[in-house]
Amino acid sequence: MRMESKMNLFNEEYREKLLQSDYINGSEILLRSLLLEGVDCVFGYPGGAVLYIYDAMHGNKDFNHVLTRHEQGAIHAADGYARATGKPGVCLATSGPGATNLVTGIATAYMDSVPMIIITGNVATSAIGSDAFQEADTIGITMPITKHSYQVRDVEDLPRIIREAFYIASTGRKGPVLIDIPKDVSSNKTNFKYPEEIEIRGYQPNPQLDMRQVENLLKAIEEAKRPVIIAGAGVVHSGAHEELLEFVNKTQIPVTTTLLGLDGFPSGHPLSMGMPGMHGTYTANTAIQNSDLLISIGARFDDRVTMKLDGFAPNAKIAHLDIDRSEIGKNIKTEFPCLGDIKAVLALANGTVKPAQSDEWINQIMKNKQKFPLKYQDDDQVLKPQYVIEMINETTGGEAIITTDVGQHQMWAAQFYKFNHPRSIITSGGLGTMGFGLPSAIGAQIGNPNRLVISINGDGGMQMCAQELAICAIHNIPVKVVIINNQVLGMVRQWQEIVYEERYSHIDLSGSVDFVQLAKAYGVKGLQAKTKEEARCVWKEALETQGPVLIDFVVPKEEVVLPMVLQGTTLSEMKMEG
Amino acid sequence: MENQKTISLLVKDHPGVMQRITSLFTRRGYNMESITVGPSEETGLSRITIITICDESQVDQIIFQLQKLMEVFEATLLRPKKTVTSELAFIKMNVEPNRYGEILNLVEKNHATVLDIGSKTMIIQAVGDTERIDEIVAQLTPYGLCQLSRTGVMAMEK
């Protein structure tokens, strides 16, 4: 489906029409407000408590709604849309089970600071608390996994709440905001009035930059001999990739990019060292361990990055640029805090920053990059998973949007796909949500109709949201759905092999489904490859196919993701060989 | 207690606010010794006092996390030397009438108040800082303390 926006917000006449103070019900108010916020697609699933809302959609040509096959599909699709476009993703579900089916997706978005608006129906205000049919305490359940939430008790409050929700979701440290709408609120009528301006007391999304903090950072850089930048998701969220590139070029500091920051800095840049952490590159991890100044730019020192904290970057002073004050110093003592929007901080710093004294350091890093590249044991007779990712990378030149599921294939995609542009990797980093890969690709494609979107999955996660293949077929959403099929839960197998002395417990997925037939059953073209030659051949066919394609790459189960730092050890203790 | 910290919050008086705050403490594993809440000087806003036991670095983190809650308008760590604190306790005594005299003496000596005298019970009100209340409770316990209800600490900076 070509999800071309059916309305044009710049069309003043249309906007005026939406803003008219008509006497309408809560559902119509909701739709108008969403249109006024520039929403061009809502992912959802109807049910009893949202019937008025779906009734208002009926015959409304301005409003785009994608009916997924599961609420989990809807929320991950909205998440993929948000990550790929930077605009809040919007998701709609009914009360009770509809809302609880969203929980995993809300937590996924919350962990990765993705702007989302989640609208749930609820039983009528008079029935709340009576254990009515399909009643659940959605606000209570989602409280710890939302940036904020509202239960609308009066239709009069609805426009303001929607306006606030969009503002909160998309400013400061972004995140999901939930609006719970009881059924009577969606049916009660009032005169529509959309607030032009809102003021939320106590909410300061953009902290005032502290010049002293920036000056201290710049001074520390000037004096540093072995500086390292860890760039994270904050760079992408803030739209600061250009400022980061300028900052790196001016300071000559080598950069490692976290899983969610892989697309914040061009991977082909000479100073790019790849990903740090558990499956990070030798160069990045070694640089961190030897560094004297470690500058986090929108990265939150996640445990998969730091590994054993006591022993992480033992010789480095820590600098941290972040928009969220609570992240600075949360996991690691920070000598140079720098609070603010990363784009603004870097733009300011770029005005006066001087290079670090890092020539010798850079030489050493260049040597490491040459001597210890990411590698795998290729084999002419066997189709290796890493080979598949390399092939995808070569044939798309790093220009595709890649969504992944969670597990080994995710790490191989992170290692072997070379990202060049922001908003190109869409992956569940913080929560590690299986089932995310396919629906997020649908959302990413709808948000970017003209870009190539490739969803890379394992055979485990693929079966957690496979029902959304229907959406690809029905709306002709041309996602290329790749399955790295090793017939096991590969990452669990890898841990069981290395940590649990090869006691393989409940990881065998062989014989579960014929993915090619599954694709066909949904009306999606299905291809399979078991050799390198077949892989090249079917991948070419997939890229030449106009619509959606599923490609099942059958690979051996014995491959492990390397390097690997075992839990409880430091980044200095990398396992380099299988 | 050395690591006892007092946090004062100004929050929107709105359903669910207490839940957001206590849920934050639970989720992040923060300690909460007591929490008191009541109306503030501004209509629609409540003031909450939380007593927590943690070290210096953690208390900053708690404050920053509290400040992120949309309905929390102010979250401040009160400086012990500049803060007055107090709590209220109701103490119900199960006593034989022949010991009333001794108890009333204790009440008077401790500047507490008797709120109710029944045929077999007596309710005493005590106000003061935590140590003071602890002391009064300790003195009364041997006489047959049967119920104790404390408000938790309220605090205000000078």
XYZ file of C-alpha atoms in Angstrom:
736
model
C 0.000 0.000 0.000
C 1.219 3.443 -0.791
C 0.560 5.194 2.429
C 0.529 8.608 0.909
C -0.821 11.091 3.315
C -4.366 11.742 2.303
C -4.359 15.116 3.855
C -2.062 18.014 3.668
C -1.442 19.823 6.884
C -0.035 22.755 5.035
C -3.395 23.133 3.418
C -4.741 25.895 5.639
C -8.273 25.389 4.448
C -8.180 21.771 5.557
C -6.688 22.707 8.888
C -9.367 25.322 9.419
C -11.982 22.687 8.707
C -10.477 20.370 11.307
C -10.306 23.172 13.859
C -13.974 24.114 13.480
C -15.765 24.209 16.783
C -18.334 21.547 15.918
C -20.413 19.708 18.492
C -18.904 16.231 18.104
C -18.283 13.152 20.197
C -15.039 12.076 21.869
C -14.183 9.681 19.058
C -14.435 12.368 16.397
C -12.449 14.674 18.656
C -9.761 12.006 18.878
C -9.526 11.562 15.109
C -9.475 15.300 14.417
C -6.843 15.867 17.080
C -4.649 13.106 15.663
C -4.956 14.621 12.192
C -4.058 18.026 13.607
C -0.961 16.470 15.179
C 0.072 15.308 11.697
C -0.641 11.622 12.217
C -0.802 9.897 8.841
C -1.167 6.319 10.040
C -2.569 4.586 13.094
C -1.917 0.922 13.796
C -4.686 -0.755 15.672
C -7.185 -3.453 16.433
C -10.855 -2.893 17.295
C -12.883 -4.222 20.206
C -15.833 -3.425 22.415
C -14.459 -0.429 24.289
C -13.238 1.363 21.146
C -16.300 0.783 18.964
C -17.229 4.466 18.951
C -13.725 5.327 17.782
C -13.879 2.769 14.969
C -17.366 4.000 14.129
C -15.970 7.504 13.702
C -13.299 6.124 11.357
C -15.948 4.541 9.157
C -16.123 6.524 5.967
C -13.487 9.019 7.183
C -11.279 9.237 4.114
C -8.709 11.448 5.797
C -7.797 8.908 8.414
C -5.392 6.047 7.728
C -5.677 2.975 9.895
C -3.793 -0.287 9.479
C -5.536 -3.306 10.930
C -2.845 -5.656 12.174
C -3.492 -9.266 13.136
C -2.480 -8.906 16.777
C -2.172 -5.898 19.069
C 1.493 -6.759 19.533
C 1.913 -6.358 15.783
C 0.223 -2.965 15.982
C 2.435 -1.586 18.709
C 5.695 -2.824 17.185
C 4.611 -1.430 13.819
C 3.929 1.953 15.425
C 7.347 1.690 17.088
C 9.059 0.903 13.760
C 7.249 3.838 12.179
C 8.462 6.142 14.958
C 12.073 4.967 14.857
C 12.195 5.227 11.075
C 10.573 8.661 10.796
C 11.288 10.376 14.110
C 7.575 11.178 14.397
C 5.500 9.677 17.210
C 4.038 6.286 16.299
C 0.372 5.890 17.135
C -1.286 2.685 18.220
C -4.888 1.951 19.185
C -6.335 -1.031 21.043
C -9.369 -1.930 23.056
C -9.596 -2.395 26.826
C -8.497 -5.451 28.831
C -6.743 -8.004 26.587
C -6.285 -5.433 23.829
C -4.377 -3.219 26.226
C -2.430 -6.011 27.917
C -1.322 -7.303 24.508
C 0.413 -3.949 24.062
C 2.468 -4.218 27.221
C 5.565 -5.827 25.684
C 5.576 -3.239 22.915
C 5.175 -0.323 25.310
C 8.072 -1.596 27.424
C 10.136 -2.025 24.246
C 9.545 1.587 23.254
C 10.112 2.869 26.778
C 13.497 1.159 27.113
C 14.681 2.659 23.840
C 13.115 6.142 24.341
C 10.831 5.902 21.315
C 8.116 8.563 20.968
C 4.739 6.824 20.870
C 1.110 7.612 21.552
C -0.802 4.587 22.783
C -4.564 4.900 22.867
C -6.528 2.278 24.756
C -10.236 2.017 25.267
C -11.684 1.225 28.655
C -15.043 0.368 30.108
C -17.372 3.300 30.820
C -16.378 5.533 33.731
C -19.425 4.309 35.679
C -18.211 0.688 35.366
C -14.545 1.281 36.209
C -13.550 -0.776 39.219
C -16.488 -3.197 38.921
C -14.490 -5.949 37.163
C -16.606 -5.337 34.087
C -16.128 -7.409 30.926
C -12.691 -6.742 29.408
C -11.762 -4.357 32.183
C -8.124 -4.064 33.194
C -6.235 -1.407 35.118
C -4.314 -0.323 32.030
C -2.929 2.800 33.678
C -1.685 0.796 36.672
C -0.206 -1.969 34.527
C 1.649 0.418 32.221
C 2.728 3.028 34.758
C 6.337 1.829 35.079
C 6.769 1.516 31.285
C 5.393 4.815 30.064
C 6.850 8.305 30.160
C 3.400 9.456 31.224
C -0.196 8.289 31.049
C -3.677 9.763 31.195
C -7.085 8.362 31.882
C -9.584 10.738 30.328
C -12.491 11.191 32.695
C -14.309 13.966 30.842
C -14.595 14.527 27.105
C -13.852 18.216 27.700
C -10.296 17.268 28.684
C -9.614 15.113 25.621
C -8.165 17.705 23.197
C -5.794 19.106 25.817
C -4.673 15.637 26.856
C -3.934 14.613 23.270
C -1.997 17.818 22.694
C -0.002 17.303 25.891
C 0.619 13.647 25.118
C 2.206 14.414 21.747
C 4.287 17.158 23.300
C 5.524 14.949 26.126
C 6.202 11.933 23.896
C 8.299 13.873 21.404
C 10.297 16.267 23.589
C 13.143 15.870 26.064
C 14.008 12.230 26.480
C 11.313 10.796 24.272
C 9.044 7.945 25.220
C 5.639 6.328 25.040
C 2.611 8.166 26.443
C -0.619 6.278 27.007
C -4.133 7.741 26.805
C -6.850 5.550 28.268
C -10.314 6.521 27.007
C -13.378 5.069 28.742
C -16.208 4.178 26.398
C -18.571 6.937 27.522
C -15.857 9.546 26.989
C -15.553 8.399 23.373
C -19.317 8.791 22.900
C -20.030 11.972 24.884
C -20.255 15.146 22.841
C -18.845 18.596 23.306
C -17.833 21.614 21.254
C -14.422 20.822 19.796
C -11.663 23.218 20.636
C -8.041 22.269 20.064
C -5.606 24.145 22.287
C -3.074 26.183 20.364
C -0.565 26.349 23.134
C -0.042 24.226 26.159
C 1.960 24.724 29.262
C 2.882 21.811 31.442
C 4.023 23.003 34.820
C 7.357 21.666 35.979
C 8.198 20.038 32.626
C 11.412 21.372 31.150
C 12.260 19.093 28.246
C 15.192 21.156 27.042
C 17.550 21.955 29.888
C 19.461 25.192 29.671
C 23.019 24.495 28.517
C 25.625 25.109 31.155
C 28.572 26.825 29.474
C 30.940 25.742 32.227
C 30.115 22.114 31.624
C 30.852 22.472 27.919
C 34.072 24.367 28.608
C 35.225 21.709 31.075
C 34.550 19.024 28.503
C 36.465 20.850 25.796
C 39.406 21.385 28.122
C 39.420 17.707 29.021
C 39.445 16.812 25.323
C 42.364 19.119 24.636
C 44.358 17.399 27.359
C 43.322 13.859 26.486
C 45.805 11.523 24.890
C 43.624 8.435 24.516
C 40.053 9.726 24.111
C 37.114 7.597 22.955
C 33.547 8.557 22.062
C 30.673 6.149 22.718
C 27.798 7.359 20.564
C 24.357 6.038 21.422
C 20.692 6.311 20.541
C 20.606 9.895 21.827
C 22.502 11.036 18.743
C 19.746 9.695 16.493
C 16.873 10.838 18.719
C 18.315 14.332 18.810
C 18.994 14.428 15.057
C 22.629 15.214 15.852
C 24.430 12.949 13.366
C 25.849 15.865 11.366
C 27.009 17.672 14.474
C 28.640 14.462 15.710
C 30.464 13.983 12.422
C 31.769 17.551 12.602
C 32.744 17.089 16.238
C 34.686 13.906 15.442
C 36.392 15.459 12.437
C 37.435 18.454 14.533
C 38.559 16.567 17.618
C 39.950 13.468 15.889
C 38.503 11.191 18.538
C 37.737 7.589 17.577
C 34.085 6.580 17.842
C 32.354 3.414 18.932
C 28.609 3.208 18.321
C 26.214 1.257 20.514
C 23.587 -1.049 19.031
C 21.038 1.766 18.946
C 23.597 4.312 17.834
C 25.044 2.317 14.921
C 23.289 4.622 12.480
C 24.310 7.833 14.251
C 27.790 7.847 12.747
C 28.888 6.594 9.311
C 30.426 3.168 9.784
C 32.834 3.730 6.891
C 34.478 6.718 8.603
C 38.172 6.059 9.336
C 37.618 6.817 13.043
C 34.644 4.456 13.356
C 35.509 1.415 15.473
C 32.160 -0.413 15.346
C 30.089 -1.597 18.263
C 31.345 -1.911 21.862
C 30.344 -4.388 24.547
C 29.439 -8.026 24.815
C 29.706 -8.644 21.060
C 31.708 -5.524 20.292
C 34.791 -5.277 18.140
C 38.260 -5.906 19.507
C 39.230 -2.379 18.512
C 36.304 -0.685 20.285
C 36.556 -2.691 23.500
C 40.332 -2.365 23.687
C 40.116 1.362 23.042
C 37.595 1.784 25.868
C 39.775 -0.199 28.271
C 42.877 1.837 27.417
C 41.245 5.211 27.121
C 41.974 8.167 29.394
C 38.804 10.055 28.506
C 35.582 8.269 27.630
C 32.889 10.536 26.228
C 29.392 9.122 26.110
C 27.223 10.998 23.663
C 23.655 9.882 24.271
C 24.618 6.414 25.454
C 23.559 5.230 28.894
C 26.296 2.780 29.935
C 24.027 -0.213 29.541
C 25.331 -3.444 31.073
C 25.694 -5.044 27.629
C 28.080 -2.217 26.784
C 30.029 -1.922 30.019
C 29.972 -5.594 31.049
C 31.561 -5.853 34.508
C 31.337 -2.251 35.721
C 34.192 -2.639 38.149
C 36.924 -2.861 35.567
C 35.187 -0.912 32.806
C 37.435 1.754 31.277
C 39.646 1.573 34.377
C 41.918 4.450 33.362
C 39.361 6.792 31.904
C 37.703 9.881 33.175
C 34.071 9.821 32.123
C 32.253 12.553 30.235
C 28.562 12.180 29.524
C 26.344 14.241 27.227
C 22.696 13.488 27.815
C 19.324 15.200 27.827
C 18.227 13.119 30.809
C 19.871 14.292 33.986
C 19.115 11.020 35.762
C 21.231 9.069 33.258
C 24.354 11.056 34.066
C 26.102 9.264 36.910
C 23.419 6.559 37.160
C 25.683 3.616 36.388
C 29.140 5.147 36.432
C 30.853 8.023 38.197
C 31.041 10.942 35.810
C 33.734 13.628 35.982
C 32.431 15.756 33.120
C 28.644 15.890 33.039
C 27.117 17.787 30.154
C 23.369 18.160 30.395
C 21.394 19.172 27.349
C 20.063 18.300 23.945
C 22.955 16.584 22.195
C 22.475 18.493 18.973
C 22.648 21.792 20.854
C 25.623 20.755 23.006
C 27.620 19.519 20.016
C 26.728 22.565 17.911
C 28.009 24.773 20.710
C 31.119 22.669 21.227
C 31.894 22.607 17.511
C 32.368 26.377 17.599
C 35.495 26.231 19.733
C 36.606 22.642 20.144
C 40.284 21.849 19.626
C 41.688 18.466 18.639
C 42.844 15.971 21.233
C 46.538 15.038 21.364
C 45.734 11.700 19.917
C 47.996 10.991 16.911
C 49.769 8.074 18.512
C 46.476 6.744 19.868
C 44.822 6.885 16.462
C 47.758 5.000 14.909
C 47.316 2.258 17.466
C 43.582 2.071 16.780
C 44.133 1.940 13.021
C 46.529 -0.947 13.555
C 43.956 -2.784 15.673
C 41.262 -2.217 13.081
C 43.506 -3.833 10.473
C 44.787 -6.607 12.661
C 41.518 -7.588 14.387
C 38.608 -7.018 12.035
C 35.274 -8.732 12.608
C 35.598 -12.115 10.979
C 34.075 -15.531 10.649
C 35.172 -18.864 9.241
C 33.702 -18.758 5.758
C 33.158 -22.004 3.913
C 32.380 -22.538 0.235
C 30.270 -25.569 1.008
C 28.215 -24.045 3.815
C 25.935 -21.024 3.904
C 27.062 -19.063 6.928
C 24.721 -16.526 8.588
C 27.403 -13.837 8.553
C 27.806 -14.400 4.818
C 24.101 -13.691 4.323
C 24.368 -10.369 6.173
C 27.508 -9.418 4.245
C 25.693 -10.217 1.020
C 22.736 -8.050 2.053
C 25.147 -5.263 2.919
C 27.046 -5.478 -0.376
C 23.927 -5.561 -2.525
C 22.278 -2.618 -0.790
C 25.375 -0.515 -0.146
C 24.286 0.229 3.415
C 21.342 2.209 2.050
C 18.509 0.021 3.356
C 16.531 0.374 6.555
C 17.255 -2.775 8.549
C 14.930 -4.005 11.237
C 15.947 -6.976 13.337
C 14.488 -9.349 15.809
C 16.517 -10.398 18.845
C 19.306 -12.919 19.088
C 22.325 -14.007 17.085
C 21.069 -12.637 13.764
C 20.599 -9.254 15.476
C 24.233 -9.179 16.537
C 25.441 -10.323 13.110
C 23.300 -7.625 11.488
C 24.840 -5.087 13.875
C 28.348 -6.334 13.093
C 28.226 -6.945 9.358
C 25.739 -4.413 8.007
C 27.494 -1.105 7.468
C 25.091 1.700 8.334
C 25.515 5.082 6.681
C 22.379 7.012 7.565
C 20.468 7.819 10.732
C 17.219 5.930 11.334
C 18.493 2.906 9.446
C 18.710 0.331 12.198
C 15.483 -0.501 13.966
C 16.064 -3.009 16.710
C 14.906 -3.664 20.253
C 18.079 -2.824 22.150
C 17.064 -2.278 25.758
C 14.254 -4.770 26.208
C 15.429 -7.340 23.656
C 11.946 -8.147 22.402
C 11.524 -11.179 20.171
C 8.753 -10.749 17.617
C 9.781 -7.139 16.954
C 11.490 -7.639 13.576
C 8.592 -8.116 11.183
C 5.966 -5.683 12.513
C 8.534 -2.934 13.046
C 9.542 -3.325 9.389
C 5.926 -2.837 8.342
C 5.795 0.411 10.303
C 9.178 1.536 8.958
C 8.073 0.875 5.383
C 4.785 2.730 5.808
C 6.721 5.685 7.182
C 9.236 5.495 4.334
C 7.373 4.262 1.253
C 10.339 4.925 -1.021
C 13.087 3.201 0.914
C 14.160 -0.391 0.838
C 13.207 -2.003 4.148
C 14.752 -5.333 5.090
C 13.630 -7.220 8.155
C 16.254 -9.632 9.467
C 14.886 -12.302 11.789
C 15.784 -15.561 13.417
C 13.543 -18.569 13.035
C 12.515 -18.190 16.685
C 11.399 -14.556 16.752
C 9.872 -14.869 13.292
C 7.291 -17.205 14.773
C 6.312 -14.725 17.468
C 4.637 -12.227 15.137
C 4.478 -14.121 11.816
C 0.777 -13.357 11.487
C 1.663 -9.846 10.324
C 2.791 -11.287 6.968
C -0.892 -10.881 6.148
C -0.505 -7.104 6.315
C 2.450 -7.186 3.917
C 0.403 -9.159 1.402
C -2.908 -7.314 1.714
C -1.411 -3.822 1.558
C 1.492 -4.818 -0.710
C 4.051 -3.542 1.778
C 7.284 -4.460 -0.014
C 9.342 -5.508 3.007
C 12.045 -8.098 2.354
C 11.646 -10.527 5.229
C 14.904 -12.364 5.807
C 15.044 -15.386 8.087
C 18.407 -16.574 9.309
C 17.119 -20.055 9.944
C 19.371 -22.249 12.068
C 16.524 -24.309 13.524
C 17.493 -23.429 17.073
C 17.198 -20.570 19.501
C 20.716 -19.620 18.542
C 21.682 -17.115 21.206
C 20.363 -19.354 23.971
C 22.220 -22.261 22.380
C 25.391 -20.162 22.300
C 25.144 -19.446 26.029
C 24.309 -23.058 26.796
C 27.342 -24.124 24.795
C 29.776 -21.682 26.348
C 28.425 -21.070 29.850
C 26.360 -24.187 30.555
C 28.845 -26.777 29.255
C 26.883 -27.750 26.149
C 23.761 -28.736 28.048
C 21.292 -27.767 25.326
C 17.966 -27.287 27.013
C 14.784 -26.596 25.016
C 16.307 -24.753 22.100
C 15.468 -27.089 19.244
C 13.063 -25.502 16.760
C 13.595 -27.966 13.933
C 10.497 -29.135 12.151
C 8.388 -26.268 13.434
C 7.247 -24.681 10.177
C 8.025 -24.493 6.473
C 8.536 -20.743 6.158
C 8.198 -20.732 2.377
C 4.815 -22.409 2.613
C 3.846 -20.108 5.476
C 4.647 -17.072 3.326
C 2.634 -18.510 0.465
C -0.292 -19.210 2.768
C -0.347 -15.518 3.589
C -0.006 -14.560 -0.067
C 3.624 -13.488 0.238
C 6.289 -14.757 -2.139
C 8.500 -17.271 -0.354
C 12.053 -18.256 -1.330
C 14.604 -20.525 0.251
C 18.396 -20.903 0.021
C 20.656 -23.564 1.481
C 23.893 -22.788 -0.328
C 25.852 -19.658 -1.092
C 24.946 -19.901 -4.733
C 21.253 -20.273 -3.994
C 21.517 -17.423 -1.525
C 22.912 -15.021 -4.142
C 20.298 -16.153 -6.591
C 17.195 -15.868 -4.405
C 18.379 -12.626 -2.852
C 18.707 -11.093 -6.312
C 15.195 -12.279 -7.080
C 13.916 -10.844 -3.813
C 15.427 -7.431 -4.514
C 13.944 -7.438 -7.998
C 10.481 -8.326 -6.691
C 8.154 -5.342 -6.351
C 6.152 -6.580 -3.380
C 6.918 -8.345 -0.123
C 9.147 -11.428 -0.162
C 10.152 -13.851 2.544
C 13.570 -15.424 2.135
C 14.434 -18.413 4.270
C 18.229 -18.759 4.542
C 18.986 -22.141 6.038
C 22.227 -21.951 8.009
C 24.074 -24.234 10.428
C 23.240 -24.014 14.093
C 26.815 -24.225 15.344
C 27.844 -20.663 14.459
C 28.466 -18.405 17.442
C 28.593 -14.623 17.658
C 32.156 -13.472 18.266
C 33.875 -11.706 19.863
C 32.078 -12.423 23.095
C 32.605 -11.031 26.568
C 31.123 -13.355 29.151
C 28.874 -11.935 31.811
C 30.769 -11.082 34.959
C 33.987 -10.329 33.087
C 35.416 -7.099 31.749
C 35.772 -5.839 28.203
C 39.440 -6.809 28.359
C 38.495 -10.488 28.472
C 37.166 -11.042 24.974
C 36.616 -14.491 23.623
C 37.834 -14.188 20.029
C 37.642 -17.778 18.782
C 34.812 -20.296 18.806
C 20.203 7.779 61.342
C 23.235 8.800 59.373
C 22.044 7.825 55.902
C 18.502 8.991 56.481
C 17.458 11.530 53.886
C 14.385 13.707 53.764
C 12.854 14.508 50.388
C 10.118 17.086 49.945
C 7.848 16.955 46.897
C 5.304 19.361 45.521
C 2.913 17.333 43.377
C -0.307 17.655 41.472
C -3.219 16.451 43.607
C -4.422 13.905 41.079
C -5.477 10.235 41.153
C -2.502 7.948 40.784
C 0.203 10.375 41.865
C 1.060 8.412 45.010
C 1.115 5.242 42.933
C 3.563 6.769 40.448
C 5.871 7.737 43.290
C 5.706 4.483 45.219
C 5.935 2.488 41.983
C 9.137 4.357 41.120
C 10.612 3.444 44.516
C 9.625 -0.208 44.106
C 10.831 -0.515 40.516
C 14.226 0.980 41.182
C 14.709 -0.674 44.536
C 14.820 2.528 46.571
C 14.125 2.410 50.264
C 11.103 4.239 51.681
C 10.944 4.587 55.463
C 7.884 6.785 55.503
C 5.707 8.919 53.291
C 3.277 11.626 54.353
C 0.960 13.604 52.147
C -1.458 16.455 52.510
C -2.626 19.679 50.893
C -0.054 22.418 50.297
C -0.380 26.207 50.265
C -1.610 26.078 46.680
C -5.022 24.666 45.770
C -4.722 21.497 43.728
C -1.185 20.743 44.860
C -0.059 18.407 47.609
C 3.132 18.311 49.570
C 4.719 14.955 50.215
C 7.539 14.163 52.621
C 9.512 10.989 52.035
C 12.115 9.573 54.391
C 14.574 7.274 52.677
C 17.761 5.566 53.750
C 20.491 5.661 51.135
C 23.919 7.101 50.425
C 24.714 10.490 48.916
C 25.101 9.328 45.336
C 21.832 7.425 45.375
C 19.799 10.281 46.793
C 20.658 12.466 43.792
C 19.486 9.688 41.510
C 16.216 9.381 43.459
C 15.612 13.134 43.178
C 16.362 13.148 39.414
C 14.041 10.213 38.833
C 11.283 11.877 40.879
C 11.712 15.091 38.921
C 11.013 13.153 35.732
C 7.489 12.277 36.879
C 5.169 14.654 35.046
C 3.008 15.283 38.090
C 5.934 16.096 40.374
C 6.566 19.827 40.146
C 9.359 20.048 42.696
C 11.575 17.440 44.308
C 14.144 18.672 46.816
C 16.488 17.114 49.288
C 16.120 18.893 52.611
C 19.330 19.848 54.457
C 19.197 18.246 57.925
C 20.618 21.219 59.780
C 18.111 23.614 58.249
C 15.090 21.352 58.522
C 12.477 20.974 61.201
C 10.769 17.608 61.363
C 7.909 16.244 63.349
C 5.471 13.403 63.471
C 2.253 12.655 65.236
C 1.480 9.448 67.123
C -1.694 8.048 68.611
C -1.048 5.526 71.353
C -3.846 3.382 72.742
C -3.205 1.974 76.230
C -4.969 -1.020 77.687
C -4.866 -0.191 81.369
C -6.586 -0.904 84.621
C -8.103 2.264 86.150
C -5.810 2.032 89.173
C -2.760 2.780 86.974
C -4.283 5.793 85.210
C -2.503 8.122 87.578
C 0.965 6.810 86.706
C 0.237 7.076 83.005
C -1.153 10.587 83.277
C 2.066 11.561 85.038
C 4.113 10.167 82.207
C 1.913 11.948 79.674
C 2.372 15.244 81.437
C 6.128 14.798 81.866
C 6.444 14.120 78.118
C 4.195 16.996 77.019
C 1.814 14.554 75.384
C -1.981 14.837 75.461
C -4.761 12.512 76.426
C -7.436 12.414 73.734
C -9.786 9.857 75.200
C -10.281 8.013 78.439
C -12.526 4.967 78.486
C -13.242 2.385 81.139
C -10.271 0.225 80.160
C -8.427 2.159 77.457
C -6.836 5.513 77.029
C -5.689 7.238 73.804
C -2.632 9.436 74.010
C -1.392 11.841 71.361
C 2.301 12.652 71.068
C 3.978 15.115 68.738
C 7.664 15.433 68.108
C 10.599 14.254 66.102
C 11.082 10.557 65.539
C 13.441 10.064 68.501
C 11.021 11.834 70.848
C 8.111 9.628 69.772
C 10.301 6.515 70.085
C 11.160 7.572 73.614
C 7.527 8.161 74.656
C 6.481 4.839 73.162
C 9.271 3.081 75.033
C 8.164 4.633 78.311
C 4.508 3.717 77.801
C 4.998 0.190 76.517
C 5.375 -1.485 79.951
C 1.962 -0.099 80.970
C 0.079 -2.060 78.297
C 0.376 -0.394 74.906
C -2.154 -2.060 72.602
C -2.209 0.105 69.448
C 0.214 2.516 67.876
C -0.414 4.692 64.820
C 2.223 7.121 63.592
C 1.847 9.578 60.725
C 5.396 9.372 59.477
C 7.665 12.370 59.354
C 6.693 15.789 58.052
C 9.488 18.176 57.318
C 10.070 21.751 56.265
C 13.215 23.760 55.611
C 13.691 26.907 57.621
